[in-house]
PDB file of C-alpha atoms in Angstrom:
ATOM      1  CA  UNK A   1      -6.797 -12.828 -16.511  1.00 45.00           C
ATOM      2  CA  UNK A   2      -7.485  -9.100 -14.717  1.00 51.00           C
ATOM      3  CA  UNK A   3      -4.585  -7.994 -13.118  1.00 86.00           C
ATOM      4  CA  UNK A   4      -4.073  -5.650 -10.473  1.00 94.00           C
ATOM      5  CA  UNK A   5      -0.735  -2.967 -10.934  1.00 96.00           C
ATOM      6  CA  UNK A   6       0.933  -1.219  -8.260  1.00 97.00           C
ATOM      7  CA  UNK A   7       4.162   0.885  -8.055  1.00 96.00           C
ATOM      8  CA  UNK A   8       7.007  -1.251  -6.955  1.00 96.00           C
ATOM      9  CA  UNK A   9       8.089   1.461  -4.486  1.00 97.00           C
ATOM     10  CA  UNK A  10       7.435   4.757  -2.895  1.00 98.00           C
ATOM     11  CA  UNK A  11       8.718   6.551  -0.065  1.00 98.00           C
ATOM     12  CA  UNK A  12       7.291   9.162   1.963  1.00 97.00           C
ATOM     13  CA  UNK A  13       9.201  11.860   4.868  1.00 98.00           C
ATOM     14  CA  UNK A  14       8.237  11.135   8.241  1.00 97.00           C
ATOM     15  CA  UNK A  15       4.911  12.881   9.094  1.00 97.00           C
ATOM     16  CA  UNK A  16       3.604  13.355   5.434  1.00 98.00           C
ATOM     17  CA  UNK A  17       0.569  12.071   3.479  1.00 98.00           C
ATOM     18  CA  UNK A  18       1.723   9.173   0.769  1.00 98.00           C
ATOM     19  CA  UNK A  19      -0.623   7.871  -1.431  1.00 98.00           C
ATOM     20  CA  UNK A  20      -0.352   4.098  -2.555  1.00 98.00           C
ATOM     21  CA  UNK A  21      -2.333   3.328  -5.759  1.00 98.00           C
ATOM     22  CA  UNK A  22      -3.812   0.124  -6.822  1.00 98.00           C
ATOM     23  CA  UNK A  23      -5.079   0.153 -11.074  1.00 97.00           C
ATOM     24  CA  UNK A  24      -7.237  -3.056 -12.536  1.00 93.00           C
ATOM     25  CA  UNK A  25     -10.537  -3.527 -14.794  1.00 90.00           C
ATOM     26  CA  UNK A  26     -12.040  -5.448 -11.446  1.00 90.00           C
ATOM     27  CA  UNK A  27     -11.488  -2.632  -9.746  1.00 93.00           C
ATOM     28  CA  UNK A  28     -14.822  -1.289 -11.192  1.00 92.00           C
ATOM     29  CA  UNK A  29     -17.084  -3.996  -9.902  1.00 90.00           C
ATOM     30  CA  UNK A  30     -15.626  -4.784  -6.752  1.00 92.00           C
ATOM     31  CA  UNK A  31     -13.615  -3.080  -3.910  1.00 95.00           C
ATOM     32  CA  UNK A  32      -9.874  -3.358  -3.539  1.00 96.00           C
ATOM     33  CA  UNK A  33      -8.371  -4.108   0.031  1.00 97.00           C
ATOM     34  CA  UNK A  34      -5.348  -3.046   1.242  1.00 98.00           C
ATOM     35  CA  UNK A  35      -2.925  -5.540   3.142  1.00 98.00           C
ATOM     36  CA  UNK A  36      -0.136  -4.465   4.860  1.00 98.00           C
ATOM     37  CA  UNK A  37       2.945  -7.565   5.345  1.00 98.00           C
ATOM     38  CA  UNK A  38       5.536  -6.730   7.848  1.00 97.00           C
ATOM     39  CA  UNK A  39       8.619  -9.146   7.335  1.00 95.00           C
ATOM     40  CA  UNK A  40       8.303 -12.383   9.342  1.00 95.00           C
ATOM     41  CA  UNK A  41       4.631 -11.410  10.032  1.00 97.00           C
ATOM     42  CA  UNK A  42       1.451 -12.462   8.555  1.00 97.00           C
ATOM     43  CA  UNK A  43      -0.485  -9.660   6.735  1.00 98.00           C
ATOM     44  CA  UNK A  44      -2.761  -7.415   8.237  1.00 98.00           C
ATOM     45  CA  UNK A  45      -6.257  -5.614   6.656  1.00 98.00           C
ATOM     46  CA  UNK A  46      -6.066  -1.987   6.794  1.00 98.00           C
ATOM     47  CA  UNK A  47      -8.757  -0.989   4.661  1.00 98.00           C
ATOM     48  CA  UNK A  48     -11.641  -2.853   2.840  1.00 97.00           C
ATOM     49  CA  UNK A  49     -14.750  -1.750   0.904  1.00 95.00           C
ATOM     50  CA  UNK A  50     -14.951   1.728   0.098  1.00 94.00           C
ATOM     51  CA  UNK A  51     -13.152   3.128   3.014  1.00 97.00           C
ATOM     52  CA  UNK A  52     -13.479   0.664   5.882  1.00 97.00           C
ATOM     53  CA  UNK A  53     -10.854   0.450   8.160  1.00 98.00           C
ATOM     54  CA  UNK A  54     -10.790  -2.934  11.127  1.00 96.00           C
ATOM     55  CA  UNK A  55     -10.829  -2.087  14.473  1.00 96.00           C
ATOM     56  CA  UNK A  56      -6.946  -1.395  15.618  1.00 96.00           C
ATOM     57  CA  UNK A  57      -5.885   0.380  12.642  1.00 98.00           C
ATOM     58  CA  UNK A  58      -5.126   4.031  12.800  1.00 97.00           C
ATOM     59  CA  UNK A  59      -7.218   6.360  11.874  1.00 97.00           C
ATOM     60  CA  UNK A  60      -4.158   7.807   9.612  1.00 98.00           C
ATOM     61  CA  UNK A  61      -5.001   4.867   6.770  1.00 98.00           C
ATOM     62  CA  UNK A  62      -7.969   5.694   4.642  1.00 98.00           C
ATOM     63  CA  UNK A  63      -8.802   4.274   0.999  1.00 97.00           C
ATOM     64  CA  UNK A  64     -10.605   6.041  -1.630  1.00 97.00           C
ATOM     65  CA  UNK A  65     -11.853   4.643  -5.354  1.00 95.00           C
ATOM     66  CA  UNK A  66     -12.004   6.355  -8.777  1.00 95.00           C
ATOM     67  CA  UNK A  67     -13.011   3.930 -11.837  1.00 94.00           C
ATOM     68  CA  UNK A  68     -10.313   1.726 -12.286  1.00 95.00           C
ATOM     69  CA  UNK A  69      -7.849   2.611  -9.270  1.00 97.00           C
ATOM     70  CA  UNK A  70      -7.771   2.271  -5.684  1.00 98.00           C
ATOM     71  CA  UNK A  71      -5.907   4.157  -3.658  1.00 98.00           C
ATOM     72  CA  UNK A  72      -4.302   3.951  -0.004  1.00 98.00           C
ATOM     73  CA  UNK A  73      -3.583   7.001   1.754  1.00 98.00           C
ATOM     74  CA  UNK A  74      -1.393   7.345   4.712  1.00 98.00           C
ATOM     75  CA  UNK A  75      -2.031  10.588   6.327  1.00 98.00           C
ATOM     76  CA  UNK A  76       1.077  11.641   8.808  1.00 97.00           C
ATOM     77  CA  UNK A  77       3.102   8.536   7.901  1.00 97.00           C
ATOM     78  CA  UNK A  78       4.748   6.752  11.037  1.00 98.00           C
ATOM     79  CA  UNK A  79       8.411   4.696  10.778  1.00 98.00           C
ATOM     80  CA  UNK A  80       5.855   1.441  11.757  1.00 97.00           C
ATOM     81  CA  UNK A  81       4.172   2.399   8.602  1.00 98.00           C
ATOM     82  CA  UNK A  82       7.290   1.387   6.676  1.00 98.00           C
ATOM     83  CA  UNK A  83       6.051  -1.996   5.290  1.00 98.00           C
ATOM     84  CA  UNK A  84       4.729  -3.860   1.973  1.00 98.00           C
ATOM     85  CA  UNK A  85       1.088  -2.964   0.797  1.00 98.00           C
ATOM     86  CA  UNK A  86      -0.798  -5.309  -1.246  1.00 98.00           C
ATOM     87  CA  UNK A  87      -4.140  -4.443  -3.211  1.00 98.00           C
ATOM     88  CA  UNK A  88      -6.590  -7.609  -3.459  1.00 97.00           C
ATOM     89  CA  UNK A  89      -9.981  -7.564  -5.085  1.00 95.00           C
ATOM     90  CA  UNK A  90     -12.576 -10.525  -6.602  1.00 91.00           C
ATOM     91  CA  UNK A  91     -11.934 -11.272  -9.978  1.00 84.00           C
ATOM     92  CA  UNK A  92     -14.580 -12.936 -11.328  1.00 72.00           C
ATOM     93  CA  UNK A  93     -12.924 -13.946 -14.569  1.00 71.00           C
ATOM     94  CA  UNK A  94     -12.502 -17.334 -15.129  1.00 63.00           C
ATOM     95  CA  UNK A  95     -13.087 -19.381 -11.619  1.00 59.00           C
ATOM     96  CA  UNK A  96     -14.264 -16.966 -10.109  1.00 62.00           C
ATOM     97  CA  UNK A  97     -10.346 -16.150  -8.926  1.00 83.00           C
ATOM     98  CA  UNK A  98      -8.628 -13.373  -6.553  1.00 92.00           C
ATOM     99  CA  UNK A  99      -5.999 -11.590  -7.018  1.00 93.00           C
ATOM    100  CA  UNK A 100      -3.511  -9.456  -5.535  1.00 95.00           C
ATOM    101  CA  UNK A 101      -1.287  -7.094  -6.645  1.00 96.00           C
ATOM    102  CA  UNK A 102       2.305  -7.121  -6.992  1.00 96.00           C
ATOM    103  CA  UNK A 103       2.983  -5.060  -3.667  1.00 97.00           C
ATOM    104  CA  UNK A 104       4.544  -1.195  -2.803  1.00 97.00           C
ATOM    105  CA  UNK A 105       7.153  -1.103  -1.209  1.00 98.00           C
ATOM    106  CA  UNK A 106       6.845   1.961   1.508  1.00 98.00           C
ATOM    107  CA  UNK A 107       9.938   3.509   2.776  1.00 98.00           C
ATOM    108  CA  UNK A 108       9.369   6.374   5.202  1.00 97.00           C
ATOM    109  CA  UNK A 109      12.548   8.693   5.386  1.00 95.00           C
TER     110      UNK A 109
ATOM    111  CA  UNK B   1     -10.462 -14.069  19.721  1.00 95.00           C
ATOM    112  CA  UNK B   2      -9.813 -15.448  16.115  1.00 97.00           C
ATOM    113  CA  UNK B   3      -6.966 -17.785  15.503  1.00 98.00           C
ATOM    114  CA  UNK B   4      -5.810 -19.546  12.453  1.00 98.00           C
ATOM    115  CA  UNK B   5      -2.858 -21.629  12.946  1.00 98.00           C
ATOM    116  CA  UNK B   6      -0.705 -23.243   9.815  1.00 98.00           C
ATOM    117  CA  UNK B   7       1.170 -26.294  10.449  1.00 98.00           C
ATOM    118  CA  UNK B   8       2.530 -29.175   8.488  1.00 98.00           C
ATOM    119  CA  UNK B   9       5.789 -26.922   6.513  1.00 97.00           C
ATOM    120  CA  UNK B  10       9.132 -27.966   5.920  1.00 97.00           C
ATOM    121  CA  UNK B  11      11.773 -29.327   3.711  1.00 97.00           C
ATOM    122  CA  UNK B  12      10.951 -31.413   0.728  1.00 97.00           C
ATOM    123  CA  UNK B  13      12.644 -31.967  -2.595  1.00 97.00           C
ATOM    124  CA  UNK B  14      10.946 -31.980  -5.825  1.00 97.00           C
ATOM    125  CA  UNK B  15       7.992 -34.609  -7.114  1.00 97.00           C
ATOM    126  CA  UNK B  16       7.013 -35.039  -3.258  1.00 97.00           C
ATOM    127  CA  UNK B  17       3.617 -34.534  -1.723  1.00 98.00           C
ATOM    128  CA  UNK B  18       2.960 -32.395   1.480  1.00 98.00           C
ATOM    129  CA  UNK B  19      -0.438 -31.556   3.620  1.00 98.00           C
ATOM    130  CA  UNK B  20      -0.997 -28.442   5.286  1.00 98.00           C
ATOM    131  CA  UNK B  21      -3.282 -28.215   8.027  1.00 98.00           C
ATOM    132  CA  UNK B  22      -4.575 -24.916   9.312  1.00 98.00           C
ATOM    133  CA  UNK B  23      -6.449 -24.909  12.486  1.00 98.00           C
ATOM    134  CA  UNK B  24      -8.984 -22.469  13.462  1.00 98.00           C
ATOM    135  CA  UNK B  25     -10.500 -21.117  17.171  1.00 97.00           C
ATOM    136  CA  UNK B  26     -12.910 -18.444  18.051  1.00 97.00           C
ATOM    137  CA  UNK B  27     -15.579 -18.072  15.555  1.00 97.00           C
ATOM    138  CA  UNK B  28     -18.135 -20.447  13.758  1.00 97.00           C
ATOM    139  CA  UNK B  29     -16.059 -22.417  11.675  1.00 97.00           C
ATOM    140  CA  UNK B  30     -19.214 -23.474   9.194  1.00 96.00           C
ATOM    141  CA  UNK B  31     -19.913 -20.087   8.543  1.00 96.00           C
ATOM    142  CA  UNK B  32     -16.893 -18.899   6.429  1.00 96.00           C
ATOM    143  CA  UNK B  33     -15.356 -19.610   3.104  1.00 96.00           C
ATOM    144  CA  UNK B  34     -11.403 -20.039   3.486  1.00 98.00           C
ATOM    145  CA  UNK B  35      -8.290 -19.480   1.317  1.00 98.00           C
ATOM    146  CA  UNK B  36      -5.097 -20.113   0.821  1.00 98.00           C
ATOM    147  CA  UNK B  37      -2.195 -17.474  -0.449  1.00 98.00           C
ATOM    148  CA  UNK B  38       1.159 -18.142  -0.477  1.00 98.00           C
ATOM    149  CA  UNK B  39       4.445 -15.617  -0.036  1.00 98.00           C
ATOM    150  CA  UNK B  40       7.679 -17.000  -2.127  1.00 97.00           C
ATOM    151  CA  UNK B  41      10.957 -15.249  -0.729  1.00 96.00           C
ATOM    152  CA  UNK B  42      11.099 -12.150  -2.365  1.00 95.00           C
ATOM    153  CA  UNK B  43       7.629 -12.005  -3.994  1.00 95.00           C
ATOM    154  CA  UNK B  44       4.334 -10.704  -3.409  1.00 95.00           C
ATOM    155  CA  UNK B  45       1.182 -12.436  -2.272  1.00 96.00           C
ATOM    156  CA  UNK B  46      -0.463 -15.314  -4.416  1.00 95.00           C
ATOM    157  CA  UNK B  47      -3.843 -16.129  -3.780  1.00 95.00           C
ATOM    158  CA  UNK B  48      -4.212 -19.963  -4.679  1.00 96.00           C
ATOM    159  CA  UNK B  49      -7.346 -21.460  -3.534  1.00 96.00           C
ATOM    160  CA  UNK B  50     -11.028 -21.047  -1.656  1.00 96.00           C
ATOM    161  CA  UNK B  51     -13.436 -23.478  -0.141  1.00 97.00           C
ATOM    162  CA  UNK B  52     -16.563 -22.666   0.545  1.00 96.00           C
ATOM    163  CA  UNK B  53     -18.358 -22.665   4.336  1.00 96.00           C
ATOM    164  CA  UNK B  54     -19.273 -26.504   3.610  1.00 95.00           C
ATOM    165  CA  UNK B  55     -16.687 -27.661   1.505  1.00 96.00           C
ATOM    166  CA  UNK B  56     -18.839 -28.025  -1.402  1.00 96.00           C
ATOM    167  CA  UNK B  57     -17.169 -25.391  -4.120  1.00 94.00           C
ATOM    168  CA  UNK B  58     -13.565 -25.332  -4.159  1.00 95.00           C
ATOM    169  CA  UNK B  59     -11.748 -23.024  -6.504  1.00 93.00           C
ATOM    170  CA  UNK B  60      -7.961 -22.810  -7.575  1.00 94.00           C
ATOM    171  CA  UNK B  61      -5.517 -20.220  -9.617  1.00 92.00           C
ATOM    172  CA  UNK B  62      -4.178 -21.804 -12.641  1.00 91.00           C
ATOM    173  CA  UNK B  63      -0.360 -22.115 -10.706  1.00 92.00           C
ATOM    174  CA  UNK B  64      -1.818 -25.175  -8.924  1.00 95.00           C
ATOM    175  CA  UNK B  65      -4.616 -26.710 -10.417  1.00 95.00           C
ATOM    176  CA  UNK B  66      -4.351 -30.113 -10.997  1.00 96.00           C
ATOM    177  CA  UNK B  67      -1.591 -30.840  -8.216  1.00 97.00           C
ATOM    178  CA  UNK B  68      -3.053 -29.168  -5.226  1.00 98.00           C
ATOM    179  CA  UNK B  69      -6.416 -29.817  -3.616  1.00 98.00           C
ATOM    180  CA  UNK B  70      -8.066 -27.769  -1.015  1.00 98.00           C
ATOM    181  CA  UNK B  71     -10.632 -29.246   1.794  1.00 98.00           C
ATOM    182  CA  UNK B  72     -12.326 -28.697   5.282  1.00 98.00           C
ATOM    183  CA  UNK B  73     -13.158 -31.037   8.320  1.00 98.00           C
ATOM    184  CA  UNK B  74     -15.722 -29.195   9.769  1.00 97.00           C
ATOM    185  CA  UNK B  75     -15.829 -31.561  12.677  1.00 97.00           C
ATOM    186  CA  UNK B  76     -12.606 -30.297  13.795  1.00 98.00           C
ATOM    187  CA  UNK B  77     -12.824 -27.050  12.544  1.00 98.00           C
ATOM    188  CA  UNK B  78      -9.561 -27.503  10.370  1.00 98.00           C
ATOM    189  CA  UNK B  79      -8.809 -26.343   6.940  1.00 98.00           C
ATOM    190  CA  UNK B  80      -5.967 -28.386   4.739  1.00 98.00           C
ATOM    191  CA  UNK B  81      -4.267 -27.968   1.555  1.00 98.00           C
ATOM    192  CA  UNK B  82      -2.903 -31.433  -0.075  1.00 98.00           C
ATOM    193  CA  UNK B  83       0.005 -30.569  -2.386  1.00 98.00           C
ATOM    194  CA  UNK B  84       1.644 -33.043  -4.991  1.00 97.00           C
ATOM    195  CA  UNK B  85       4.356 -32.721  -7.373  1.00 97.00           C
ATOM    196  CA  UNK B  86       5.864 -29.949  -5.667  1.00 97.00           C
ATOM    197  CA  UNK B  87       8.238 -27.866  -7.921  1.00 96.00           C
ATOM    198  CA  UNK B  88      11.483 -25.708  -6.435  1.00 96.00           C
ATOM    199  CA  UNK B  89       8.729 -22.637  -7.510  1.00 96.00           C
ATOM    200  CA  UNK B  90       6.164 -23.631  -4.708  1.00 97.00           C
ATOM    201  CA  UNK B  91       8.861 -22.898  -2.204  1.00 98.00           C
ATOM    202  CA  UNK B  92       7.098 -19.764  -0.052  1.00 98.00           C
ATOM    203  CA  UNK B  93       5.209 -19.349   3.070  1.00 98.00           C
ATOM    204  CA  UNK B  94       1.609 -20.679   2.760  1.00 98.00           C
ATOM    205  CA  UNK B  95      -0.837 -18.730   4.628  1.00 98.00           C
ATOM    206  CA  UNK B  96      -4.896 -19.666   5.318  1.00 98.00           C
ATOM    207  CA  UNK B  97      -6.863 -16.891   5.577  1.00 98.00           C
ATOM    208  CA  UNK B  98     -10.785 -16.419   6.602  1.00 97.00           C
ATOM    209  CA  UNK B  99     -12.734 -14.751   3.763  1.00 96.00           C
ATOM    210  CA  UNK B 100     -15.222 -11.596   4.392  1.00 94.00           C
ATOM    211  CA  UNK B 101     -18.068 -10.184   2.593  1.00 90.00           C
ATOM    212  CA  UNK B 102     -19.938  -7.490   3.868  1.00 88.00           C
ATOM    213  CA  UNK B 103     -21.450  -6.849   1.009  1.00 86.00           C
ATOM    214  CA  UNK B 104     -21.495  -7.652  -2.866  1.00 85.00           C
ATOM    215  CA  UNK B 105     -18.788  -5.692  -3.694  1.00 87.00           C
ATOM    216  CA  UNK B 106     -16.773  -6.235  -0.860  1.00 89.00           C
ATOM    217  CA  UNK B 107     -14.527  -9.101  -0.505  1.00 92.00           C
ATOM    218  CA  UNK B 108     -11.459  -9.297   1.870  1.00 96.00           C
ATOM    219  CA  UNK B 109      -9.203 -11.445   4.414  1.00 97.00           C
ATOM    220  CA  UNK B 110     -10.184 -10.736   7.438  1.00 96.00           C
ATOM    221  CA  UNK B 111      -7.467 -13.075   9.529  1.00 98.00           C
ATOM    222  CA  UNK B 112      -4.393 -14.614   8.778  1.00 98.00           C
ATOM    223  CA  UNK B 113      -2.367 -17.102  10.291  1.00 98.00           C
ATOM    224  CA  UNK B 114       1.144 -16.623  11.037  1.00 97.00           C
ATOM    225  CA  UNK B 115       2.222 -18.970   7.731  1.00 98.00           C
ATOM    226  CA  UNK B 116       4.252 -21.960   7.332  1.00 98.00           C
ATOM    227  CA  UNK B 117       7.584 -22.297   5.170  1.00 98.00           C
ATOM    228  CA  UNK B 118       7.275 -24.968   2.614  1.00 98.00           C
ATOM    229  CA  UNK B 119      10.864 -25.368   1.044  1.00 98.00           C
ATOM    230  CA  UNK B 120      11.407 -27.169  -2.132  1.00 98.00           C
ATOM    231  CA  UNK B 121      14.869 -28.478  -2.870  1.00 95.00           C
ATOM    232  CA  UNK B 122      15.982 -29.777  -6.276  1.00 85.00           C
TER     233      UNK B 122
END
């Protein structure tokens, strides 16, 4: 079954751009979104589609795609940025499944 | 606004049966497909199964196939998730979420609900 990989961590200094990457076969048929999961809270869409970002989330989050990979980008990181990130995308192998990927870990020093 | 609330968590032990019920407020219910993904302690997000706007297609990942069955009352705008032969490995938060698709290559979870712990003891 497709599979979506993602670095296990990455950190980032207070006020700098991080990039959060997202790699999978899928990735080239359908859009990744990015989840962000807070501990003790439920997880929250930051970016969907090709660079779509919900109402309420800063303007500092932006997505961008290249073949296989998705990537997050965090532009001026903020301590409330410090948080899990998940990738999701369709995956229309087998049942017509979803998946998600195995989550970044973002520390902001 | 849009509210999903999961309910129906708790203790087990192993071999049991368990329903959660997630209830939903403040958009058309019959109009969206809805998931389930689950959180064990520790891990990262598993997506485990989708019914469609009128309960009709139902799909499941291969971790629960067979032992856990997903359905709607769209009378009472409430989404469930009937789970047998739970295992110490389904212990996790189970989440229901409200699928989006803007377009055909665009799927995402629009809203979550806050989650409820199902806890597996052998």
């Amino acid at each position: 079954s497709s599979e979506l990989t993602q670095d296990p961590a990455v950190s980032v200094a207070l006020g700098q751009t991080v990039r959060i990457t997202c790699q999978g076969y899928r990735l080239r048929t359908y859009y990744a979104s990015w989840y962000q999961k807070k501990p003790g809270q439920a997880p929250v869409v930051v970016i969907y589609g090709q660079n779509n970002r919900p109402s309420g989330i800063p303007d500092r989050f932006s997505g961008s795609n290249s073949g296989d990979t998705a990537s997050l980008i965090i532009t001026g990181a903020q301590a409330e940025d410090e948080a899990d990130y998940f990738c999701s995308s369709r995956d229309t192998s087998g049942d017509r499944l979803w998946v998600f990927g195995g989550g970044t870990k973002l520390t902001v020093l | 606004q849009v509210q999903l609330v999961e309910s129906g968590g708790g203790v087990v032990k192993s071999g049991v049966s368990l329903r959660l019920s997630c209830g939903a407020s403040g958009f058309t219910f019959t109009s969206y497909a809805l998931h389930w993904v689950r959180q064990a302690p520790g891990k990262g997000l598993e997506w485990l199964a989708v019914i469609s706007y009128n309960g009709d297609t139902k799909y499941y990942a291969d971790s629960v196939k067979g032992r856990f069955t997903i359905s709607r009352d769209n009378s009472k705008n409430t989404l469930f998730l009937q789970m047998t032969s739970l295992r110490a490995e389904d212990t996790a938060v189970y989440y229901c979420t409200r699928g989006a698709v803007p377009d055909t290559h665009t799927y995402y979870f629009d809203y979550w609900g806050q989650g409820t712990l199902v806890t597996v003891s052998s």
